[in-house]
Short mmCIF file of C-alpha atoms in Angstrom, two decimals:
data_model
loop_
_atom_site.label_atom_id
_atom_site.label_comp_id
_atom_site.label_asym_id
_atom_site.label_seq_id
_atom_site.Cartn_x
_atom_site.Cartn_y
_atom_site.Cartn_z
CA MET A 4 49.98 112.96 135.83
CA GLU A 5 48.44 110.12 133.85
CA LEU A 6 47.09 110.17 130.30
CA THR A 7 45.17 107.41 128.66
CA ARG A 8 43.61 106.81 125.38
CA SER A 9 55.73 152.15 90.32
CA LEU A 10 57.42 151.27 93.40
CA THR A 11 58.31 154.80 94.60
CA THR A 12 55.19 154.95 96.73
CA ARG A 13 53.27 152.34 98.62
CA ARG A 14 50.19 153.07 96.51
CA GLY A 15 52.22 152.67 93.33
CA PHE A 16 53.73 149.47 94.65
CA LEU A 17 50.32 147.93 95.19
CA GLN A 18 49.15 148.99 91.76
CA SER A 19 52.21 147.35 90.20
CA VAL A 20 51.68 143.91 91.77
CA GLY A 21 47.94 143.73 92.46
CA GLY A 22 47.14 142.18 89.13
CA ALA A 23 49.42 139.22 89.77
CA ALA A 24 46.83 137.57 91.97
CA ALA A 25 44.13 137.56 89.32
CA LEU A 26 43.17 134.15 87.96
CA ALA A 27 45.20 133.09 84.94
CA ALA A 28 43.64 131.81 81.73
CA THR A 29 43.12 128.07 81.52
CA ALA A 30 45.40 127.57 78.51
CA GLY A 31 48.56 125.64 79.33
CA TYR A 32 47.27 123.99 82.50
CA PRO A 33 47.83 120.26 82.99
CA GLU A 34 44.76 118.11 82.26
CA TRP A 35 44.28 117.02 85.86
CA VAL A 36 43.48 120.62 86.89
CA PHE A 37 39.99 120.18 85.45
CA ALA A 38 39.45 116.53 86.38
CA GLN A 39 37.01 115.73 89.19
CA THR A 40 38.12 113.35 91.95
CA ARG A 41 36.32 110.35 93.34
CA SER A 42 35.23 110.39 96.96
CA GLY A 43 37.93 108.01 98.15
CA VAL A 44 40.75 110.30 97.03
CA LEU A 45 41.77 113.55 98.69
CA ASN A 46 43.69 115.86 96.36
CA ALA A 47 45.83 118.49 98.05
CA MET A 48 48.50 120.88 96.77
CA LEU A 49 52.12 121.77 97.50
CA ASN A 50 53.39 125.21 96.58
CA VAL A 51 57.00 124.01 96.19
CA GLU A 52 58.75 120.72 95.58
CA PRO A 53 59.95 119.31 98.93
CA ALA A 54 63.71 119.02 99.38
CA THR A 55 63.24 115.70 101.18
CA LEU A 56 60.57 113.48 102.72
CA ASN A 57 62.62 112.80 105.82
CA TYR A 58 60.32 114.34 108.43
CA ALA A 59 63.09 114.45 111.05
CA LEU A 60 65.64 116.08 108.79
CA LEU A 61 63.73 119.16 107.66
CA ASN A 62 60.50 120.15 109.38
CA THR A 63 59.17 122.73 106.93
CA SER A 64 55.42 123.19 106.50
CA VAL A 65 55.47 121.54 103.06
CA ILE A 66 57.17 118.41 104.41
CA GLN A 67 54.91 118.37 107.45
CA SER A 68 51.83 118.44 105.22
CA VAL A 69 52.95 115.27 103.41
CA CYS A 70 54.76 113.35 106.12
CA GLY A 71 52.14 113.95 108.81
CA SER A 72 50.16 111.09 107.23
CA ILE A 73 53.26 108.85 107.01
CA ASN A 74 55.25 109.31 110.24
CA GLU A 75 53.40 109.56 113.55
CA SER A 76 54.28 110.93 116.96
CA LEU A 77 53.89 109.49 120.43
CA LEU A 78 51.18 112.02 121.29
CA LEU A 79 48.54 114.19 119.66
CA PHE A 80 47.41 117.55 121.06
CA ASP A 81 43.88 118.90 121.30
CA TRP A 82 42.74 122.46 120.64
CA GLN A 83 43.91 123.49 124.12
CA LEU A 84 47.33 121.86 123.48
CA LYS A 85 46.59 119.13 126.00
CA PRO A 86 48.33 115.83 125.18
CA GLN A 87 46.28 112.89 123.93
CA PRO A 88 47.29 109.25 123.22
CA ASN A 89 48.73 108.25 119.86
CA LEU A 90 51.61 105.78 119.40
CA ALA A 91 51.91 106.07 123.16
CA ARG A 92 48.70 104.68 124.64
CA SER A 93 49.53 106.33 127.99
CA PHE A 94 52.22 108.28 129.78
CA SER A 95 53.06 109.35 133.32
CA VAL A 96 55.30 112.01 134.86
CA SER A 97 57.04 111.65 138.21
CA PRO A 98 56.16 114.20 140.94
CA ASP A 99 59.56 115.87 140.61
CA GLY A 100 59.06 116.32 136.86
CA LEU A 101 62.22 114.40 135.98
CA VAL A 102 60.92 111.06 134.73
CA TYR A 103 58.50 110.60 131.81
CA THR A 104 57.31 107.07 131.14
CA PHE A 105 55.53 106.15 127.90
CA GLU A 106 53.58 102.93 127.35
CA LEU A 107 53.40 102.18 123.62
CA GLU A 108 50.62 100.70 121.53
CA PRO A 109 51.54 97.01 121.24
CA ASP A 110 50.37 96.14 117.72
CA VAL A 111 51.84 98.90 115.55
CA LYS A 112 53.82 98.00 112.45
CA TRP A 113 55.96 100.00 110.09
CA HIS A 114 54.78 100.15 106.50
CA ASP A 115 57.26 97.41 105.55
CA GLY A 116 55.73 95.06 108.14
CA LYS A 117 58.42 95.38 110.84
CA PRO A 118 57.09 95.95 114.38
CA PHE A 119 57.25 99.40 115.93
CA THR A 120 58.90 99.06 119.35
CA SER A 121 60.60 101.03 122.08
CA LYS A 122 63.87 100.59 120.17
CA ASP A 123 62.51 102.91 117.48
CA VAL A 124 61.56 105.54 120.06
CA VAL A 125 64.99 105.44 121.73
CA PHE A 126 66.77 105.64 118.36
CA THR A 127 64.56 108.48 117.13
CA CYS A 128 64.81 110.61 120.27
CA ALA A 129 68.31 109.84 121.52
CA LYS A 130 70.05 109.76 118.16
CA MET A 131 68.23 110.89 115.01
CA LEU A 132 66.16 113.86 116.19
CA ARG A 133 68.93 115.03 118.47
CA GLU A 134 71.34 115.09 115.53
CA LEU A 135 69.04 116.48 112.84
CA ASN A 136 66.25 118.55 114.34
CA PRO A 137 66.91 121.85 116.16
CA ARG A 138 63.54 121.91 117.97
CA SER A 139 63.86 118.33 119.17
CA ARG A 140 67.41 118.92 120.32
CA ALA A 141 66.18 121.63 122.67
CA ALA A 142 64.29 118.92 124.56
CA MET A 143 66.32 115.75 124.06
CA ASP A 144 69.63 117.32 125.08
CA ARG A 145 68.06 117.77 128.50
CA CYS A 146 67.72 114.03 128.99
CA GLU A 147 70.13 112.20 131.25
CA SER A 148 68.99 108.96 129.68
CA ILE A 149 66.41 107.56 127.25
CA THR A 150 65.93 103.84 127.79
CA ALA A 151 63.70 101.00 126.66
CA GLU A 152 62.12 98.76 129.26
CA GLY A 153 60.91 95.89 127.16
CA ASP A 154 59.42 96.33 123.72
CA HIS A 155 56.64 98.73 124.65
CA LYS A 156 57.88 101.04 127.40
CA VAL A 157 60.28 103.99 127.14
CA VAL A 158 61.60 106.03 130.05
CA PHE A 159 63.00 109.54 129.67
CA LYS A 160 65.02 110.77 132.65
CA LEU A 161 65.76 114.49 132.62
CA LYS A 162 68.81 116.16 134.13
CA GLU A 163 66.54 118.86 135.53
CA PRO A 164 62.90 119.86 135.06
CA PHE A 165 62.03 121.13 131.59
CA ASN A 166 58.54 122.60 131.58
CA ALA A 167 58.03 122.32 127.81
CA PHE A 168 59.21 118.72 127.51
CA ILE A 169 55.86 117.15 126.67
CA LEU A 170 55.49 119.43 123.61
CA ALA A 171 58.54 117.73 122.12
CA PHE A 172 56.24 114.78 121.33
CA MET A 173 54.01 116.79 119.00
CA ALA A 174 54.07 115.41 115.45
CA SER A 175 55.69 118.49 113.95
CA THR A 176 58.58 118.24 116.43
CA GLY A 177 58.90 114.56 117.31
CA PRO A 178 58.02 112.23 114.41
CA MET A 179 58.99 108.63 115.06
CA MET A 180 61.46 107.18 112.56
CA PRO A 181 62.30 103.52 111.80
CA ALA A 182 65.53 102.37 113.46
CA HIS A 183 65.86 99.38 111.15
CA ILE A 184 65.97 101.74 108.14
CA TYR A 185 68.20 104.51 109.46
CA GLU A 186 70.43 103.11 112.21
CA GLY A 187 74.07 103.04 111.14
CA THR A 188 73.44 105.03 107.95
CA ASP A 189 74.08 108.55 106.71
CA PHE A 190 70.75 110.06 107.76
CA ARG A 191 70.95 112.90 105.25
CA ASN A 192 71.49 110.61 102.26
CA ASN A 193 69.48 107.51 103.12
CA PRO A 194 67.33 106.29 100.17
CA ALA A 195 64.29 106.32 102.47
CA ASN A 196 64.44 110.12 102.43
CA THR A 197 62.66 110.01 99.06
CA ALA A 198 60.54 106.92 99.77
CA PRO A 199 59.67 107.22 103.48
CA ILE A 200 58.50 104.40 105.74
CA GLY A 201 56.29 105.23 108.71
CA THR A 202 53.52 103.84 110.88
CA GLY A 203 50.86 106.29 109.73
CA PRO A 204 47.49 105.85 108.05
CA PHE A 205 48.94 106.30 104.56
CA LYS A 206 51.93 104.73 102.84
CA PHE A 207 54.24 106.40 100.38
CA ALA A 208 53.48 105.21 96.83
CA GLN A 209 55.05 107.53 94.25
CA TRP A 210 56.93 110.80 93.84
CA SER A 211 56.77 112.17 90.29
CA LYS A 212 59.23 115.05 90.51
CA GLY A 213 57.66 118.33 89.58
CA ASN A 214 54.18 116.78 89.40
CA PHE A 215 52.83 115.00 92.47
CA ILE A 216 53.43 112.86 95.54
CA LYS A 217 50.95 110.02 96.07
CA LEU A 218 50.14 108.23 99.31
CA VAL A 219 47.88 105.17 99.50
CA ARG A 220 45.83 103.59 102.28
CA ASN A 221 47.73 101.62 104.91
CA GLU A 222 45.54 98.52 105.05
CA ASN A 223 47.35 97.35 108.21
CA TYR A 224 46.98 100.61 110.14
CA TRP A 225 46.84 100.08 113.89
CA ARG A 226 43.76 102.29 114.39
CA LYS A 227 41.01 99.91 113.40
CA GLY A 228 38.80 101.21 110.58
CA GLN A 229 41.16 104.04 109.62
CA PRO A 230 42.01 105.50 107.25
CA TYR A 231 38.69 106.05 105.54
CA LEU A 232 40.19 107.30 102.29
CA ASP A 233 42.00 105.25 99.66
CA GLU A 234 44.53 107.82 98.61
CA VAL A 235 45.95 111.27 99.30
CA THR A 236 47.71 112.98 96.41
CA PHE A 237 49.69 116.20 96.70
CA ARG A 238 49.85 118.12 93.40
CA ILE A 239 52.96 120.31 93.07
CA ILE A 240 51.75 123.66 91.73
CA ALA A 241 54.27 126.46 91.83
CA SER A 242 51.98 129.29 90.71
CA ALA A 243 49.54 130.93 93.11
CA GLU A 244 47.21 131.65 90.19
CA GLN A 245 47.16 127.99 89.19
CA ARG A 246 46.57 126.89 92.76
CA ALA A 247 43.56 129.22 92.97
CA VAL A 248 42.19 127.79 89.71
CA ALA A 249 42.70 124.23 90.93
CA LEU A 250 40.74 124.90 94.13
CA GLU A 251 38.02 126.89 92.39
CA THR A 252 37.39 124.20 89.75
CA GLY A 253 37.37 121.35 92.27
CA ALA A 254 40.47 119.77 90.75
CA VAL A 255 41.92 119.78 94.26
CA ASP A 256 40.04 119.42 97.52
CA MET A 257 42.33 121.33 99.84
CA ALA A 258 44.49 124.43 100.11
CA PHE A 259 47.06 124.54 102.91
CA GLY A 260 47.93 127.78 104.65
CA ASP A 261 50.63 128.78 102.18
CA ASP A 262 48.79 127.73 99.01
CA LEU A 263 46.58 130.76 98.43
CA ASP A 264 47.55 134.35 97.98
CA PRO A 265 45.82 136.27 100.80
CA ILE A 266 44.15 138.44 98.16
CA ASP A 267 42.07 135.38 97.18
CA VAL A 268 41.00 134.37 100.68
CA PRO A 269 37.82 136.51 100.89
CA ARG A 270 36.22 134.98 97.82
CA PHE A 271 37.10 131.42 98.82
CA ARG A 272 35.82 132.11 102.34
CA ASP A 273 32.40 132.78 100.84
CA SER A 274 32.41 129.73 98.56
CA PRO A 275 29.47 127.39 99.32
CA GLY A 276 31.52 124.30 98.47
CA LEU A 277 34.43 125.00 100.81
CA VAL A 278 35.10 124.95 104.55
CA MET A 279 37.61 127.45 105.97
CA VAL A 280 39.48 126.30 109.08
CA GLN A 281 40.92 129.42 110.68
CA ASN A 282 42.72 127.73 113.58
CA ALA A 283 44.39 124.85 111.74
CA TYR A 284 47.85 126.27 112.47
CA ASP A 285 47.35 127.62 115.99
CA ALA A 286 49.97 125.26 117.40
CA VAL A 287 52.57 126.61 115.01
CA GLY A 288 52.45 130.32 115.87
CA GLU A 289 54.35 131.41 112.77
CA ILE A 290 56.35 134.64 112.53
CA THR A 291 57.62 135.95 109.20
CA LEU A 292 60.97 137.61 109.71
CA MET A 293 64.31 138.57 108.23
CA GLU A 294 67.38 136.78 109.53
CA ILE A 295 70.54 138.88 109.47
CA ASN A 296 74.03 137.37 109.47
CA GLN A 297 75.67 139.16 112.39
CA ARG A 298 79.23 137.94 111.85
CA THR A 299 80.41 140.95 109.81
CA ALA A 300 79.89 144.72 109.67
CA PRO A 301 77.54 146.48 109.40
CA PHE A 302 75.16 143.63 110.26
CA ASN A 303 76.78 143.14 113.67
CA ASP A 304 75.85 146.70 114.67
CA ARG A 305 72.55 147.04 116.51
CA ARG A 306 72.00 150.46 114.91
CA PHE A 307 72.01 148.95 111.42
CA ARG A 308 69.47 146.31 112.41
CA ALA A 309 67.29 148.96 114.07
CA ALA A 310 67.52 151.12 110.94
CA ILE A 311 66.07 148.29 108.86
CA MET A 312 63.21 147.92 111.33
CA HIS A 313 62.42 151.65 111.17
CA ALA A 314 62.63 151.61 107.35
CA MET A 315 59.97 148.90 106.99
CA ASP A 316 56.30 149.79 107.34
CA ARG A 317 55.16 146.52 108.89
CA ASN A 318 51.54 147.63 109.18
CA PHE A 319 51.63 148.06 105.42
CA LEU A 320 52.99 144.52 105.09
CA VAL A 321 50.06 143.15 107.09
CA ASP A 322 47.18 145.35 105.96
CA GLN A 323 47.98 145.87 102.30
CA LEU A 324 50.34 143.14 101.12
CA ASN A 325 48.71 140.40 103.22
CA PHE A 326 45.21 141.88 103.19
CA GLY A 327 44.87 141.90 106.98
CA MET A 328 45.77 138.25 107.49
CA GLY A 329 48.17 138.70 110.38
CA ARG A 330 49.55 141.08 112.96
CA VAL A 331 52.75 143.11 113.24
CA ALA A 332 55.33 141.06 115.13
CA ASP A 333 56.97 142.97 117.96
CA SER A 334 58.55 140.12 119.93
CA PRO A 335 60.47 136.89 119.39
CA ILE A 336 57.47 135.22 121.06
CA PHE A 337 54.20 134.92 119.12
CA SER A 338 51.49 137.03 120.77
CA THR A 339 49.22 134.05 121.55
CA VAL A 340 52.00 131.81 122.92
CA PRO A 341 52.54 131.64 126.69
CA TYR A 342 54.95 134.21 128.16
CA TYR A 343 54.44 136.93 125.53
CA ASP A 344 54.84 140.25 127.41
CA PRO A 345 54.03 143.46 125.48
CA LYS A 346 55.01 145.67 128.44
CA VAL A 347 58.75 145.03 128.08
CA LEU A 348 59.18 145.32 124.32
CA THR A 349 61.21 147.94 122.48
CA GLN A 350 59.02 149.05 119.59
CA TYR A 351 60.25 150.15 116.15
CA GLU A 352 57.69 152.38 114.47
CA TYR A 353 57.84 153.09 110.77
CA SER A 354 60.16 156.10 110.50
CA PRO A 355 62.55 156.50 107.55
CA ALA A 356 63.92 159.60 109.30
CA LYS A 357 64.98 157.53 112.33
CA ALA A 358 66.46 154.91 110.02
CA LYS A 359 68.57 157.54 108.25
CA ALA A 360 69.69 159.06 111.54
CA LEU A 361 70.91 155.69 112.80
CA LEU A 362 72.82 155.06 109.56
CA ASP A 363 74.32 158.55 109.76
CA ASP A 364 75.39 157.82 113.34
CA MET A 365 77.20 154.71 112.12
CA GLY A 366 79.08 156.73 109.51
CA LEU A 367 77.15 155.18 106.62
CA LYS A 368 76.67 158.46 104.75
CA PRO A 369 74.99 158.62 101.32
CA GLY A 370 77.44 158.15 98.45
CA ALA A 371 76.96 158.03 94.71
CA GLY A 372 73.27 157.90 93.87
CA GLY A 373 72.42 158.27 97.56
CA VAL A 374 73.58 154.72 98.36
CA ARG A 375 74.93 154.13 101.86
CA HIS A 376 75.51 150.37 101.68
CA LYS A 377 74.84 147.44 99.31
CA PHE A 378 73.89 143.93 100.39
CA SER A 379 71.82 140.95 99.28
CA VAL A 380 68.51 139.61 100.57
CA LEU A 381 67.79 135.93 99.95
CA MET A 382 64.12 135.29 99.24
CA LEU A 383 61.98 132.33 100.20
CA PRO A 384 61.73 129.86 97.29
CA ASN A 385 57.95 130.06 96.73
CA GLN A 386 58.23 133.55 95.31
CA ASP A 387 54.72 134.55 94.47
CA GLY A 388 51.92 136.21 96.35
CA PRO A 389 52.83 137.74 99.71
CA TRP A 390 56.45 136.57 99.66
CA ARG A 391 57.19 138.24 96.33
CA ARG A 392 55.33 141.39 97.36
CA ALA A 393 57.22 141.54 100.66
CA GLY A 394 60.57 141.13 98.92
CA GLU A 395 59.87 143.82 96.35
CA TYR A 396 58.50 146.14 99.01
CA SER A 397 61.55 145.62 101.24
CA LYS A 398 63.86 146.48 98.34
CA GLN A 399 62.01 149.76 97.77
CA ALA A 400 61.64 150.62 101.47
CA LEU A 401 65.34 150.10 102.14
CA ALA A 402 66.30 152.03 98.99
CA ASP A 403 64.37 154.99 100.40
CA VAL A 404 66.88 155.18 103.27
CA GLY A 405 69.96 154.58 101.07
CA LEU A 406 70.32 150.80 101.32
CA ASP A 407 70.79 149.12 97.93
CA VAL A 408 69.37 145.59 98.07
CA GLU A 409 69.87 142.78 95.58
CA LEU A 410 67.02 140.26 95.84
CA GLN A 411 68.27 136.71 95.32
CA SER A 412 66.11 133.73 94.34
CA THR A 413 66.89 130.04 94.63
CA ASP A 414 65.29 126.61 94.89
CA VAL A 415 64.24 124.97 98.14
CA ALA A 416 67.29 122.74 98.61
CA THR A 417 69.74 125.57 97.95
CA PHE A 418 67.80 127.94 100.18
CA TYR A 419 68.13 125.69 103.21
CA LYS A 420 71.73 124.84 102.39
CA ARG A 421 72.62 128.51 102.28
CA ASN A 422 70.73 129.05 105.52
CA GLY A 423 72.63 126.25 107.27
CA ASP A 424 75.98 127.29 105.78
CA TRP A 425 75.49 130.94 106.87
CA ASP A 426 75.77 131.93 103.21
CA TYR A 427 73.66 135.09 103.25
CA ASP A 428 73.62 138.73 104.32
CA VAL A 429 69.91 138.97 105.07
CA MET A 430 67.18 136.46 104.26
CA TRP A 431 63.41 136.31 104.50
CA ASN A 432 62.14 133.33 106.45
CA SER A 433 59.22 132.17 108.54
CA TYR A 434 59.42 130.18 111.77
CA GLY A 435 56.96 128.52 114.10
CA GLN A 436 56.79 128.68 117.90
CA PHE A 437 55.19 125.25 118.46
CA GLY A 438 53.50 126.02 121.75
CA ASP A 439 56.40 127.19 123.91
CA PRO A 440 59.47 129.46 123.56
CA ALA A 441 61.75 126.65 124.72
CA ILE A 442 60.71 124.54 121.73
CA GLY A 443 60.19 126.97 118.86
CA MET A 444 62.08 130.16 119.72
CA SER A 445 65.17 129.33 121.79
CA ARG A 446 66.94 127.52 118.93
CA PHE A 447 67.59 130.84 117.14
CA PHE A 448 69.40 132.57 120.01
CA LEU A 449 71.22 129.90 122.02
CA SER A 450 74.94 130.26 121.40
CA ASN A 451 75.43 126.48 121.64
CA ASN A 452 73.01 126.08 118.73
CA ILE A 453 75.37 127.74 116.25
CA ARG A 454 75.89 124.64 114.12
CA LYS A 455 77.20 125.18 110.61
CA GLY A 456 75.51 122.98 108.05
CA VAL A 457 72.28 122.70 110.04
CA PRO A 458 69.46 124.99 108.86
CA GLN A 459 66.88 126.52 111.19
CA THR A 460 69.38 126.89 114.01
CA ASN A 461 71.19 130.02 115.24
CA THR A 462 72.44 130.75 111.73
CA GLN A 463 72.73 134.48 112.48
CA GLY A 464 75.63 133.84 114.86
CA TYR A 465 73.92 135.73 117.69
CA VAL A 466 75.83 135.36 120.99
CA ASN A 467 74.71 136.79 124.32
CA PRO A 468 75.57 134.90 127.54
CA LYS A 469 72.74 136.65 129.39
CA VAL A 470 70.26 135.38 126.80
CA ASP A 471 71.68 131.86 127.13
CA ASP A 472 71.14 132.06 130.89
CA LEU A 473 67.58 133.39 130.63
CA LEU A 474 66.59 130.72 128.09
CA GLN A 475 67.83 128.10 130.52
CA LYS A 476 65.99 129.67 133.46
CA GLY A 477 62.75 129.99 131.52
CA ALA A 478 62.83 126.40 130.32
CA THR A 479 63.64 124.86 133.71
CA ALA A 480 61.51 127.03 136.01
CA VAL A 481 59.15 125.00 138.17
CA LYS A 482 56.85 127.94 138.93
CA ARG A 483 55.01 129.67 136.12
CA GLU A 484 55.83 133.12 137.52
CA ASP A 485 59.57 132.33 137.49
CA ALA A 486 59.38 131.25 133.86
CA GLN A 487 57.45 134.41 133.02
CA ALA A 488 60.08 136.59 134.71
CA ALA A 489 62.86 134.96 132.68
CA TYR A 490 60.99 135.21 129.39
CA SER A 491 59.94 138.81 130.03
CA GLU A 492 63.55 139.87 130.62
CA LEU A 493 64.55 137.86 127.56
CA GLN A 494 62.06 139.72 125.34
CA LYS A 495 63.33 143.03 126.71
CA ILE A 496 66.93 142.20 125.81
CA LEU A 497 66.24 140.67 122.41
CA THR A 498 64.03 143.50 121.20
CA GLU A 499 66.45 146.16 122.48
CA ASP A 500 69.24 144.30 120.70
CA VAL A 501 67.21 143.79 117.49
CA ALA A 502 68.45 140.22 117.65
CA MET A 503 66.27 139.34 114.65
CA LEU A 504 64.14 141.38 112.26
CA TRP A 505 60.58 140.37 113.19
CA MET A 506 58.08 141.45 110.53
CA TYR A 507 54.61 140.00 111.11
CA GLU A 508 52.69 137.12 112.65
CA ARG A 509 50.98 134.94 110.06
CA ARG A 510 47.33 133.96 110.45
CA LYS A 511 46.75 131.56 107.59
CA PRO A 512 43.55 129.59 106.97
CA LEU A 513 43.21 126.08 105.56
CA PHE A 514 40.43 125.34 103.06
CA HIS A 515 38.93 121.98 102.21
CA ALA A 516 35.97 120.81 100.14
CA LYS A 517 32.71 120.34 102.03
CA LYS A 518 32.47 116.83 100.62
CA PHE A 519 35.05 115.82 103.26
CA LYS A 520 34.81 116.01 107.04
CA ASP A 521 37.12 115.47 110.02
CA VAL A 522 40.00 116.79 107.94
CA VAL A 523 41.52 118.89 110.74
CA LEU A 524 41.03 117.75 114.32
CA GLY A 525 43.56 119.85 116.19
CA PRO A 526 45.80 122.93 116.10
CA ASN A 527 48.65 121.00 114.51
CA GLY A 528 46.58 120.77 111.33
CA PRO A 529 47.92 118.56 108.53
CA CYS A 530 50.97 117.68 110.63
CA ASP A 531 48.73 115.15 112.42
CA GLY A 532 47.79 113.41 109.17
CA PHE A 533 44.52 112.59 107.46
CA GLY A 534 43.68 109.23 108.98
CA ALA A 535 40.33 110.47 110.30
CA ALA A 536 39.33 112.35 107.13
CA LYS A 537 36.32 110.88 105.35
CA PRO A 538 33.65 111.70 102.76
CA ALA A 539 30.93 113.84 104.32
#
């Protein structure tokens, strides 16, 4: 292969929170909300303050949206997820599928003027991503060696075939990081984590905490003529109402997938000054879910996990709380990702009666006030819109079957620390699939990926040797039908076991002002950066 260039009813619940999505009054807004931008500046938004700008350390959607224009990957992927050249001008794969050879662009420089070479690729893939990034580790741990042959060639030799390996070089999974900045340092506390250096079309300029992050044009960018814009600024706006006002007034030019409350999407979809990109996140394949710490009772009992699934009306979550923007999740594999198999899935219909019966069977009988068990649910930090509604609904739905839930709120940094430290009973979260189960899904169920202190790994403590074996078989199968057989059996086991509490698949649009074009050129959306974006 060669590549070149009242909450007691659902109705009452909706009535109690529906007004929250209405536009707020303009009083108290910062002045920039009503300022118009010049054509050379793209103003975007962030719904929370990032915990870091180290793209390798924490690959959340907020960080991806910023760092995609700073740190680049070896490859880009088109709408069909076919690899295209980027920092690697070409690549080849040996007939046995064990050797991947990348030829690098020869004239790329880091933002500080140092040359980008094969040393950076080896350091990033063999050391930094392997240590920090759960998705990357799934691929890089399969390498027997990663070596540089001169300054502009890198050879990856695999221990065995890994059919999803090429997807590890997508920007959201495999951002290249500067060896001369990070080598020999504490990656998690390097000063560059708040002032990143990349090879991308835009350079980091300023981070005003609580206000904005500004990137400026990389005048020495290796793609001649790009970028076309002078600046990209990300305004940090915590309120969904304020974000809607900012987009409606033209104070910002873009709304990422998490910026708008779904209740506002229909009116922005019909706005003559905006473009809606419905497939900007197709490569992500994001599932909203509840992780459950399975190290202690009753969370380690399948019946308790199944009871929660039966207690939650997930169609209500999709149709009413998210206004139809999604689909009920019934599998650990996103329904549009390869290997999804609806025939093998154990389904959990909305049935409070079944939930109560399972809890009765466990011996969790109603006590004082009808309470069977008390526990906490940690909420996602950006607690407005659908996230807040989902949390409040889950509290009521679980109370209806005798489960007393305390909703806990925190900031972004603490949220991910608690996730990595296993410091939770149950927590809402949202994870991407990134094109293949071996990249986006396996990290949550592999027993060797239970790594305390590292978020977005197997923080639930789920252990099943059969699942470990099937994940290995699926990832290394040479024939597509063999991979499908492994992943089908895997979905059967995981859904029977209620290994995670899958709620719904997210289908989130991206909006941008019509005065810009070429803003999104592939299914990885803003993760691929805004080098090609230009005034229309």
